[in-house]
Amino acid sequence: MRILLAVHGFPPTHYAGAERVAERIVKGLVARGHEVEVFAVENVSTPGFRVETTPEDGFIIHRLYYDVKEGDTFRNLYDYPPVGDALRQILQNRNFDLIHLISGYLIGGQVAQVASEAGLPFVITLTEYWFMCPRLNLMHPNDALCSGPESDHKCARCLFEEKRRYRLPAQVAPNLMNAFWAIAQQAHLTDTQVEAVALRRETLRKALESADLVISPSRFLIDKFTSFGFNTKQFELIRHGISTPPLNNKEPQRKSGELCLGYIGQIKAHKGVDLIIEAVLPLLDAGEKFRVELWGPDGEVPEYTERLKEMTAPYPSIHWKGRYNKEKLWDILDGFDVLIVPSRWYENSPLVILEARHAGLPVIATRLGGMAEMVHHERSGLLFTLNDAADLREQIARLVHDTELLERLRAGVPPVKQSDEELDEIFAHYERLVEQESNCLKT
């Protein structure tokens, strides 16, 4: 089968969750003998528009370079016509059986349109909330959770408050800002932004609903989309898998007297890294013995990282480890006893939880979104209340004080789905959709 996989970024330059999902699917398909081409954005701050096509390890990749700020930036972020033109050119030169879009961020509108024009089976894998949320993660600029896109006015206000001149007043005087937005709405001062949001909503709703199959890694994500009226031909729950062999032979560090709590990910407020710091400092002040390792690039939000580093400077038990190479992931996890995932947003299926499970590690996670589906409280890990550092502190203290708890939780960590199992499920749908398309062409 010849498959085109589209995604907003691809390793090694881009290595977040969606990109890793795409890479895993591509490598799995290639290993099974299928022809795969990747259509991926490489850079959105490059003048002009160009496509670089290069052979990789068993597949071809088309990397896009353009400047998203040329013209209507807001629309270009989800529906940039040159992206569609580039994809049409690729389809003219190849006979593909199917198009698979991962996430939809940046390119979803155009990929869906071109797939429909070509009459090809079209699959979307959701990894976050891009099709309903212009900010991707259903979070307000102040890092508070958003319940969802109840109205275009609500989303327009959220986008306004991303701007510095509105952000601080919204945080300091919310009631005053409520009055301001009510007046602005009545005076039609926000009409242009509201219309832009409405166009985005309709464009991406049609894009998602044009898919023959929409794959979600969590039940929560499906429920969120259906609760806001997204009607697709078929939603399918397919849990992510992991391709690296499990590492279940490590004895807990707790037996040697020092527990290691680990974090791997972005050092950003929506990931809740500050909650870890707020939770552990009082315990360390009280003389508790454990160490904390924080892994992740610390230059993305310098002011946030520097504030946390200043808070932790007097504590030698807290180690800022910085960026890591993916080849070292399993060695890093092997040094942990527990992984902490304190996210403030509706995570769907964090790969790091699967990787921790693969390494036999219990996880302490926020009782929210897909995290609550993946961590079974008191059995394979511990859950704590959103934004509640005191509750997180209590769960950590339990591990410090209860000598049997770590071993009990480790024993409860379930086996993780292998990537081949995940690909079996995905490819079965590929075959079904291609066969349906073939039958339609015959009739």
PDB file of N, CA and C in Angstrom, residues 120-202:
ATOM      1  N   LEU A 120      -9.534  10.299  -2.122  1.00  0.00           N
ATOM      2  CA  LEU A 120      -8.775   9.266  -1.419  1.00  0.00           C
ATOM      3  C   LEU A 120      -9.336   9.028  -0.028  1.00  0.00           C
ATOM      4  N   PRO A 121      -9.275   7.795   0.465  1.00  0.00           N
ATOM      5  CA  PRO A 121      -9.626   7.556   1.867  1.00  0.00           C
ATOM      6  C   PRO A 121      -8.782   8.451   2.761  1.00  0.00           C
ATOM      7  N   PHE A 122      -9.420   9.007   3.777  1.00  0.00           N
ATOM      8  CA  PHE A 122      -8.772  10.039   4.593  1.00  0.00           C
ATOM      9  C   PHE A 122      -8.954   9.707   6.068  1.00  0.00           C
ATOM     10  N   VAL A 123      -7.823   9.571   6.770  1.00  0.00           N
ATOM     11  CA  VAL A 123      -7.812   9.231   8.195  1.00  0.00           C
ATOM     12  C   VAL A 123      -7.172  10.380   8.967  1.00  0.00           C
ATOM     13  N   ILE A 124      -7.750  10.710  10.115  1.00  0.00           N
ATOM     14  CA  ILE A 124      -7.164  11.708  11.010  1.00  0.00           C
ATOM     15  C   ILE A 124      -6.919  11.058  12.364  1.00  0.00           C
ATOM     16  N   THR A 125      -5.729  11.266  12.914  1.00  0.00           N
ATOM     17  CA  THR A 125      -5.460  10.901  14.302  1.00  0.00           C
ATOM     18  C   THR A 125      -5.414  12.179  15.127  1.00  0.00           C
ATOM     19  N   LEU A 126      -6.309  12.288  16.093  1.00  0.00           N
ATOM     20  CA  LEU A 126      -6.325  13.442  16.990  1.00  0.00           C
ATOM     21  C   LEU A 126      -5.265  13.264  18.068  1.00  0.00           C
ATOM     22  N   THR A 127      -4.543  14.326  18.356  1.00  0.00           N
ATOM     23  CA  THR A 127      -3.582  14.298  19.460  1.00  0.00           C
ATOM     24  C   THR A 127      -3.835  15.410  20.463  1.00  0.00           C
ATOM     25  N   GLU A 128      -4.669  16.386  20.086  1.00  0.00           N
ATOM     26  CA  GLU A 128      -5.044  17.474  20.986  1.00  0.00           C
ATOM     27  C   GLU A 128      -6.324  18.103  20.450  1.00  0.00           C
ATOM     28  N   TYR A 129      -6.547  19.391  20.676  1.00  0.00           N
ATOM     29  CA  TYR A 129      -7.857  20.000  20.423  1.00  0.00           C
ATOM     30  C   TYR A 129      -7.827  21.038  19.303  1.00  0.00           C
ATOM     31  N   TRP A 130      -6.883  20.906  18.365  1.00  0.00           N
ATOM     32  CA  TRP A 130      -6.688  21.920  17.337  1.00  0.00           C
ATOM     33  C   TRP A 130      -7.949  22.191  16.521  1.00  0.00           C
ATOM     34  N   PHE A 131      -8.734  21.181  16.248  1.00  0.00           N
ATOM     35  CA  PHE A 131      -9.915  21.370  15.410  1.00  0.00           C
ATOM     36  C   PHE A 131     -11.011  22.172  16.112  1.00  0.00           C
ATOM     37  N   MET A 132     -10.935  22.316  17.427  1.00  0.00           N
ATOM     38  CA  MET A 132     -11.926  23.132  18.126  1.00  0.00           C
ATOM     39  C   MET A 132     -11.328  24.328  18.852  1.00  0.00           C
ATOM     40  N   CYS A 133     -10.006  24.358  19.055  1.00  0.00           N
ATOM     41  CA  CYS A 133      -9.391  25.406  19.877  1.00  0.00           C
ATOM     42  C   CYS A 133      -8.225  26.066  19.143  1.00  0.00           C
ATOM     43  N   PRO A 134      -8.312  27.372  18.865  1.00  0.00           N
ATOM     44  CA  PRO A 134      -7.204  28.064  18.193  1.00  0.00           C
ATOM     45  C   PRO A 134      -5.907  28.063  18.994  1.00  0.00           C
ATOM     46  N   ARG A 135      -6.006  27.835  20.319  1.00  0.00           N
ATOM     47  CA  ARG A 135      -4.804  27.784  21.146  1.00  0.00           C
ATOM     48  C   ARG A 135      -4.325  26.345  21.343  1.00  0.00           C
ATOM     49  N   LEU A 136      -4.985  25.414  20.690  1.00  0.00           N
ATOM     50  CA  LEU A 136      -4.558  24.012  20.624  1.00  0.00           C
ATOM     51  C   LEU A 136      -4.932  23.174  21.838  1.00  0.00           C
ATOM     52  N   ASN A 137      -4.798  23.755  23.061  1.00  0.00           N
ATOM     53  CA  ASN A 137      -4.860  22.914  24.259  1.00  0.00           C
ATOM     54  C   ASN A 137      -6.005  23.220  25.208  1.00  0.00           C
ATOM     55  N   LEU A 138      -7.009  23.986  24.760  1.00  0.00           N
ATOM     56  CA  LEU A 138      -8.147  24.336  25.613  1.00  0.00           C
ATOM     57  C   LEU A 138      -7.691  24.953  26.931  1.00  0.00           C
ATOM     58  N   MET A 139      -6.793  25.920  26.829  1.00  0.00           N
ATOM     59  CA  MET A 139      -6.345  26.665  27.998  1.00  0.00           C
ATOM     60  C   MET A 139      -6.368  28.151  27.677  1.00  0.00           C
ATOM     61  N   HIS A 140      -6.769  28.939  28.672  1.00  0.00           N
ATOM     62  CA  HIS A 140      -6.762  30.383  28.527  1.00  0.00           C
ATOM     63  C   HIS A 140      -5.325  30.903  28.631  1.00  0.00           C
ATOM     64  N   PRO A 141      -5.087  32.151  28.218  1.00  0.00           N
ATOM     65  CA  PRO A 141      -3.730  32.710  28.311  1.00  0.00           C
ATOM     66  C   PRO A 141      -3.156  32.732  29.721  1.00  0.00           C
ATOM     67  N   ASN A 142      -4.027  32.706  30.737  1.00  0.00           N
ATOM     68  CA  ASN A 142      -3.539  32.680  32.124  1.00  0.00           C
ATOM     69  C   ASN A 142      -3.331  31.257  32.622  1.00  0.00           C
ATOM     70  N   ASP A 143      -3.349  30.287  31.698  1.00  0.00           N
ATOM     71  CA  ASP A 143      -3.135  28.864  31.995  1.00  0.00           C
ATOM     72  C   ASP A 143      -4.282  28.222  32.759  1.00  0.00           C
ATOM     73  N   ALA A 144      -5.441  28.871  32.781  1.00  0.00           N
ATOM     74  CA  ALA A 144      -6.636  28.250  33.353  1.00  0.00           C
ATOM     75  C   ALA A 144      -7.293  27.374  32.289  1.00  0.00           C
ATOM     76  N   LEU A 145      -7.899  26.271  32.717  1.00  0.00           N
ATOM     77  CA  LEU A 145      -8.570  25.382  31.784  1.00  0.00           C
ATOM     78  C   LEU A 145      -9.791  26.053  31.167  1.00  0.00           C
ATOM     79  N   CYS A 146     -10.031  25.743  29.904  1.00  0.00           N
ATOM     80  CA  CYS A 146     -11.226  26.213  29.210  1.00  0.00           C
ATOM     81  C   CYS A 146     -12.196  25.043  29.089  1.00  0.00           C
ATOM     82  N   SER A 147     -13.465  25.299  29.332  1.00  0.00           N
ATOM     83  CA  SER A 147     -14.463  24.234  29.243  1.00  0.00           C
ATOM     84  C   SER A 147     -14.752  23.842  27.801  1.00  0.00           C
ATOM     85  N   GLY A 148     -14.459  24.748  26.867  1.00  0.00           N
ATOM     86  CA  GLY A 148     -14.674  24.444  25.461  1.00  0.00           C
ATOM     87  C   GLY A 148     -15.247  25.628  24.708  1.00  0.00           C
ATOM     88  N   PRO A 149     -15.373  25.505  23.388  1.00  0.00           N
ATOM     89  CA  PRO A 149     -15.808  26.625  22.540  1.00  0.00           C
ATOM     90  C   PRO A 149     -17.320  26.816  22.534  1.00  0.00           C
ATOM     91  N   GLU A 150     -17.844  27.311  23.654  1.00  0.00           N
ATOM     92  CA  GLU A 150     -19.288  27.512  23.721  1.00  0.00           C
ATOM     93  C   GLU A 150     -19.786  28.577  22.747  1.00  0.00           C
ATOM     94  N   SER A 151     -18.925  29.558  22.421  1.00  0.00           N
ATOM     95  CA  SER A 151     -19.330  30.606  21.482  1.00  0.00           C
ATOM     96  C   SER A 151     -18.098  31.175  20.794  1.00  0.00           C
ATOM     97  N   ASP A 152     -18.327  31.774  19.630  1.00  0.00           N
ATOM     98  CA  ASP A 152     -17.228  32.428  18.917  1.00  0.00           C
ATOM     99  C   ASP A 152     -16.728  33.645  19.685  1.00  0.00           C
ATOM    100  N   HIS A 153     -17.641  34.330  20.395  1.00  0.00           N
ATOM    101  CA  HIS A 153     -17.233  35.487  21.193  1.00  0.00           C
ATOM    102  C   HIS A 153     -16.251  35.064  22.292  1.00  0.00           C
ATOM    103  N   LYS A 154     -16.510  33.923  22.907  1.00  0.00           N
ATOM    104  CA  LYS A 154     -15.626  33.438  23.965  1.00  0.00           C
ATOM    105  C   LYS A 154     -14.224  33.172  23.415  1.00  0.00           C
ATOM    106  N   CYS A 155     -14.145  32.526  22.259  1.00  0.00           N
ATOM    107  CA  CYS A 155     -12.837  32.221  21.670  1.00  0.00           C
ATOM    108  C   CYS A 155     -12.129  33.490  21.212  1.00  0.00           C
ATOM    109  N   ALA A 156     -12.899  34.447  20.680  1.00  0.00           N
ATOM    110  CA  ALA A 156     -12.295  35.707  20.244  1.00  0.00           C
ATOM    111  C   ALA A 156     -11.694  36.452  21.426  1.00  0.00           C
ATOM    112  N   ARG A 157     -12.405  36.476  22.540  1.00  0.00           N
ATOM    113  CA  ARG A 157     -11.871  37.143  23.726  1.00  0.00           C
ATOM    114  C   ARG A 157     -10.589  36.458  24.193  1.00  0.00           C
ATOM    115  N   CYS A 158     -10.577  35.147  24.167  1.00  0.00           N
ATOM    116  CA  CYS A 158      -9.388  34.401  24.585  1.00  0.00           C
ATOM    117  C   CYS A 158      -8.188  34.786  23.722  1.00  0.00           C
ATOM    118  N   LEU A 159      -8.415  34.920  22.423  1.00  0.00           N
ATOM    119  CA  LEU A 159      -7.325  35.292  21.519  1.00  0.00           C
ATOM    120  C   LEU A 159      -6.860  36.722  21.762  1.00  0.00           C
ATOM    121  N   PHE A 160      -7.802  37.618  22.064  1.00  0.00           N
ATOM    122  CA  PHE A 160      -7.416  38.986  22.408  1.00  0.00           C
ATOM    123  C   PHE A 160      -6.529  38.986  23.650  1.00  0.00           C
ATOM    124  N   GLU A 161      -6.894  38.160  24.632  1.00  0.00           N
ATOM    125  CA  GLU A 161      -6.176  38.177  25.908  1.00  0.00           C
ATOM    126  C   GLU A 161      -4.823  37.482  25.830  1.00  0.00           C
ATOM    127  N   GLU A 162      -4.501  36.895  24.673  1.00  0.00           N
ATOM    128  CA  GLU A 162      -3.129  36.436  24.454  1.00  0.00           C
ATOM    129  C   GLU A 162      -2.178  37.620  24.335  1.00  0.00           C
ATOM    130  N   LYS A 163      -2.702  38.750  23.879  1.00  0.00           N
ATOM    131  CA  LYS A 163      -1.877  39.940  23.682  1.00  0.00           C
ATOM    132  C   LYS A 163      -1.542  40.566  25.025  1.00  0.00           C
ATOM    133  N   ARG A 164      -0.323  41.026  25.129  1.00  0.00           N
ATOM    134  CA  ARG A 164       0.196  41.526  26.403  1.00  0.00           C
ATOM    135  C   ARG A 164      -0.682  42.630  27.001  1.00  0.00           C
ATOM    136  N   ARG A 165      -1.194  43.535  26.169  1.00  0.00           N
ATOM    137  CA  ARG A 165      -1.930  44.681  26.711  1.00  0.00           C
ATOM    138  C   ARG A 165      -3.267  44.283  27.324  1.00  0.00           C
ATOM    139  N   TYR A 166      -3.770  43.089  26.961  1.00  0.00           N
ATOM    140  CA  TYR A 166      -5.016  42.612  27.552  1.00  0.00           C
ATOM    141  C   TYR A 166      -4.781  41.553  28.626  1.00  0.00           C
ATOM    142  N   ARG A 167      -3.644  40.853  28.546  1.00  0.00           N
ATOM    143  CA  ARG A 167      -3.408  39.711  29.429  1.00  0.00           C
ATOM    144  C   ARG A 167      -3.341  40.117  30.896  1.00  0.00           C
ATOM    145  N   LEU A 168      -2.540  41.132  31.208  1.00  0.00           N
ATOM    146  CA  LEU A 168      -2.383  41.543  32.600  1.00  0.00           C
ATOM    147  C   LEU A 168      -3.678  42.081  33.191  1.00  0.00           C
ATOM    148  N   PRO A 169      -4.415  42.989  32.509  1.00  0.00           N
ATOM    149  CA  PRO A 169      -5.691  43.445  33.070  1.00  0.00           C
ATOM    150  C   PRO A 169      -6.670  42.297  33.314  1.00  0.00           C
ATOM    151  N   ALA A 170      -6.663  41.300  32.424  1.00  0.00           N
ATOM    152  CA  ALA A 170      -7.568  40.162  32.600  1.00  0.00           C
ATOM    153  C   ALA A 170      -7.237  39.380  33.858  1.00  0.00           C
ATOM    154  N   GLN A 171      -5.954  39.333  34.219  1.00  0.00           N
ATOM    155  CA  GLN A 171      -5.547  38.599  35.414  1.00  0.00           C
ATOM    156  C   GLN A 171      -5.764  39.415  36.682  1.00  0.00           C
ATOM    157  N   VAL A 172      -5.495  40.724  36.592  1.00  0.00           N
ATOM    158  CA  VAL A 172      -5.551  41.583  37.780  1.00  0.00           C
ATOM    159  C   VAL A 172      -6.972  42.033  38.095  1.00  0.00           C
ATOM    160  N   ALA A 173      -7.743  42.360  37.063  1.00  0.00           N
ATOM    161  CA  ALA A 173      -9.097  42.901  37.279  1.00  0.00           C
ATOM    162  C   ALA A 173     -10.088  42.203  36.354  1.00  0.00           C
ATOM    163  N   PRO A 174     -10.388  40.931  36.602  1.00  0.00           N
ATOM    164  CA  PRO A 174     -11.262  40.185  35.691  1.00  0.00           C
ATOM    165  C   PRO A 174     -12.659  40.775  35.565  1.00  0.00           C
ATOM    166  N   ASN A 175     -13.211  41.289  36.662  1.00  0.00           N
ATOM    167  CA  ASN A 175     -14.559  41.861  36.579  1.00  0.00           C
ATOM    168  C   ASN A 175     -14.581  43.097  35.688  1.00  0.00           C
ATOM    169  N   LEU A 176     -13.541  43.915  35.806  1.00  0.00           N
ATOM    170  CA  LEU A 176     -13.440  45.096  34.952  1.00  0.00           C
ATOM    171  C   LEU A 176     -13.313  44.691  33.487  1.00  0.00           C
ATOM    172  N   MET A 177     -12.537  43.647  33.230  1.00  0.00           N
ATOM    173  CA  MET A 177     -12.380  43.186  31.855  1.00  0.00           C
ATOM    174  C   MET A 177     -13.677  42.580  31.318  1.00  0.00           C
ATOM    175  N   ASN A 178     -14.450  41.935  32.178  1.00  0.00           N
ATOM    176  CA  ASN A 178     -15.754  41.425  31.746  1.00  0.00           C
ATOM    177  C   ASN A 178     -16.634  42.566  31.250  1.00  0.00           C
ATOM    178  N   ALA A 179     -16.625  43.661  32.016  1.00  0.00           N
ATOM    179  CA  ALA A 179     -17.411  44.833  31.618  1.00  0.00           C
ATOM    180  C   ALA A 179     -16.884  45.425  30.313  1.00  0.00           C
ATOM    181  N   PHE A 180     -15.557  45.474  30.200  1.00  0.00           N
ATOM    182  CA  PHE A 180     -14.943  46.019  28.981  1.00  0.00           C
ATOM    183  C   PHE A 180     -15.352  45.209  27.760  1.00  0.00           C
ATOM    184  N   TRP A 181     -15.305  43.872  27.877  1.00  0.00           N
ATOM    185  CA  TRP A 181     -15.638  43.037  26.727  1.00  0.00           C
ATOM    186  C   TRP A 181     -17.117  43.119  26.392  1.00  0.00           C
ATOM    187  N   ALA A 182     -17.958  43.285  27.393  1.00  0.00           N
ATOM    188  CA  ALA A 182     -19.392  43.438  27.125  1.00  0.00           C
ATOM    189  C   ALA A 182     -19.659  44.701  26.311  1.00  0.00           C
ATOM    190  N   ILE A 183     -18.992  45.789  26.696  1.00  0.00           N
ATOM    191  CA  ILE A 183     -19.146  47.053  25.966  1.00  0.00           C
ATOM    192  C   ILE A 183     -18.572  46.926  24.557  1.00  0.00           C
ATOM    193  N   ALA A 184     -17.396  46.312  24.452  1.00  0.00           N
ATOM    194  CA  ALA A 184     -16.759  46.145  23.142  1.00  0.00           C
ATOM    195  C   ALA A 184     -17.623  45.313  22.205  1.00  0.00           C
ATOM    196  N   GLN A 185     -18.264  44.295  22.767  1.00  0.00           N
ATOM    197  CA  GLN A 185     -19.134  43.446  21.950  1.00  0.00           C
ATOM    198  C   GLN A 185     -20.358  44.216  21.468  1.00  0.00           C
ATOM    199  N   GLN A 186     -20.964  44.979  22.374  1.00  0.00           N
ATOM    200  CA  GLN A 186     -22.142  45.769  22.006  1.00  0.00           C
ATOM    201  C   GLN A 186     -21.803  46.822  20.957  1.00  0.00           C
ATOM    202  N   ALA A 187     -20.594  47.355  21.029  1.00  0.00           N
ATOM    203  CA  ALA A 187     -20.163  48.383  20.076  1.00  0.00           C
ATOM    204  C   ALA A 187     -19.581  47.777  18.796  1.00  0.00           C
ATOM    205  N   HIS A 188     -19.632  46.452  18.683  1.00  0.00           N
ATOM    206  CA  HIS A 188     -19.155  45.734  17.494  1.00  0.00           C
ATOM    207  C   HIS A 188     -17.654  45.909  17.257  1.00  0.00           C
ATOM    208  N   LEU A 189     -16.918  46.190  18.340  1.00  0.00           N
ATOM    209  CA  LEU A 189     -15.474  46.368  18.201  1.00  0.00           C
ATOM    210  C   LEU A 189     -14.748  45.033  18.005  1.00  0.00           C
ATOM    211  N   THR A 190     -15.415  43.951  18.360  1.00  0.00           N
ATOM    212  CA  THR A 190     -14.784  42.627  18.249  1.00  0.00           C
ATOM    213  C   THR A 190     -15.297  41.834  17.054  1.00  0.00           C
ATOM    214  N   ASP A 191     -16.113  42.450  16.218  1.00  0.00           N
ATOM    215  CA  ASP A 191     -16.767  41.706  15.134  1.00  0.00           C
ATOM    216  C   ASP A 191     -15.776  41.019  14.197  1.00  0.00           C
ATOM    217  N   THR A 192     -14.695  41.717  13.849  1.00  0.00           N
ATOM    218  CA  THR A 192     -13.732  41.143  12.903  1.00  0.00           C
ATOM    219  C   THR A 192     -13.108  39.866  13.450  1.00  0.00           C
ATOM    220  N   GLN A 193     -12.711  39.909  14.731  1.00  0.00           N
ATOM    221  CA  GLN A 193     -12.107  38.722  15.336  1.00  0.00           C
ATOM    222  C   GLN A 193     -13.127  37.604  15.483  1.00  0.00           C
ATOM    223  N   VAL A 194     -14.355  37.951  15.852  1.00  0.00           N
ATOM    224  CA  VAL A 194     -15.404  36.942  15.995  1.00  0.00           C
ATOM    225  C   VAL A 194     -15.678  36.271  14.651  1.00  0.00           C
ATOM    226  N   GLU A 195     -15.727  37.055  13.588  1.00  0.00           N
ATOM    227  CA  GLU A 195     -15.950  36.489  12.256  1.00  0.00           C
ATOM    228  C   GLU A 195     -14.798  35.571  11.851  1.00  0.00           C
ATOM    229  N   ALA A 196     -13.576  35.953  12.211  1.00  0.00           N
ATOM    230  CA  ALA A 196     -12.416  35.112  11.896  1.00  0.00           C
ATOM    231  C   ALA A 196     -12.493  33.782  12.642  1.00  0.00           C
ATOM    232  N   VAL A 197     -12.914  33.839  13.903  1.00  0.00           N
ATOM    233  CA  VAL A 197     -13.061  32.618  14.696  1.00  0.00           C
ATOM    234  C   VAL A 197     -14.164  31.735  14.115  1.00  0.00           C
ATOM    235  N   ALA A 198     -15.264  32.350  13.695  1.00  0.00           N
ATOM    236  CA  ALA A 198     -16.372  31.585  13.119  1.00  0.00           C
ATOM    237  C   ALA A 198     -15.949  30.886  11.832  1.00  0.00           C
ATOM    238  N   LEU A 199     -15.173  31.588  10.995  1.00  0.00           N
ATOM    239  CA  LEU A 199     -14.685  30.976   9.759  1.00  0.00           C
ATOM    240  C   LEU A 199     -13.761  29.809  10.064  1.00  0.00           C
ATOM    241  N   ARG A 200     -12.896  29.983  11.037  1.00  0.00           N
ATOM    242  CA  ARG A 200     -12.001  28.901  11.438  1.00  0.00           C
ATOM    243  C   ARG A 200     -12.805  27.696  11.913  1.00  0.00           C
ATOM    244  N   ARG A 201     -13.778  27.957  12.766  1.00  0.00           N
ATOM    245  CA  ARG A 201     -14.591  26.873  13.326  1.00  0.00           C
ATOM    246  C   ARG A 201     -15.259  26.071  12.217  1.00  0.00           C
ATOM    247  N   GLU A 202     -15.876  26.752  11.265  1.00  0.00           N
ATOM    248  CA  GLU A 202     -16.577  26.053  10.199  1.00  0.00           C
ATOM    249  C   GLU A 202     -15.613  25.319   9.269  1.00  0.00           C
TER     250      GLU A 202
END
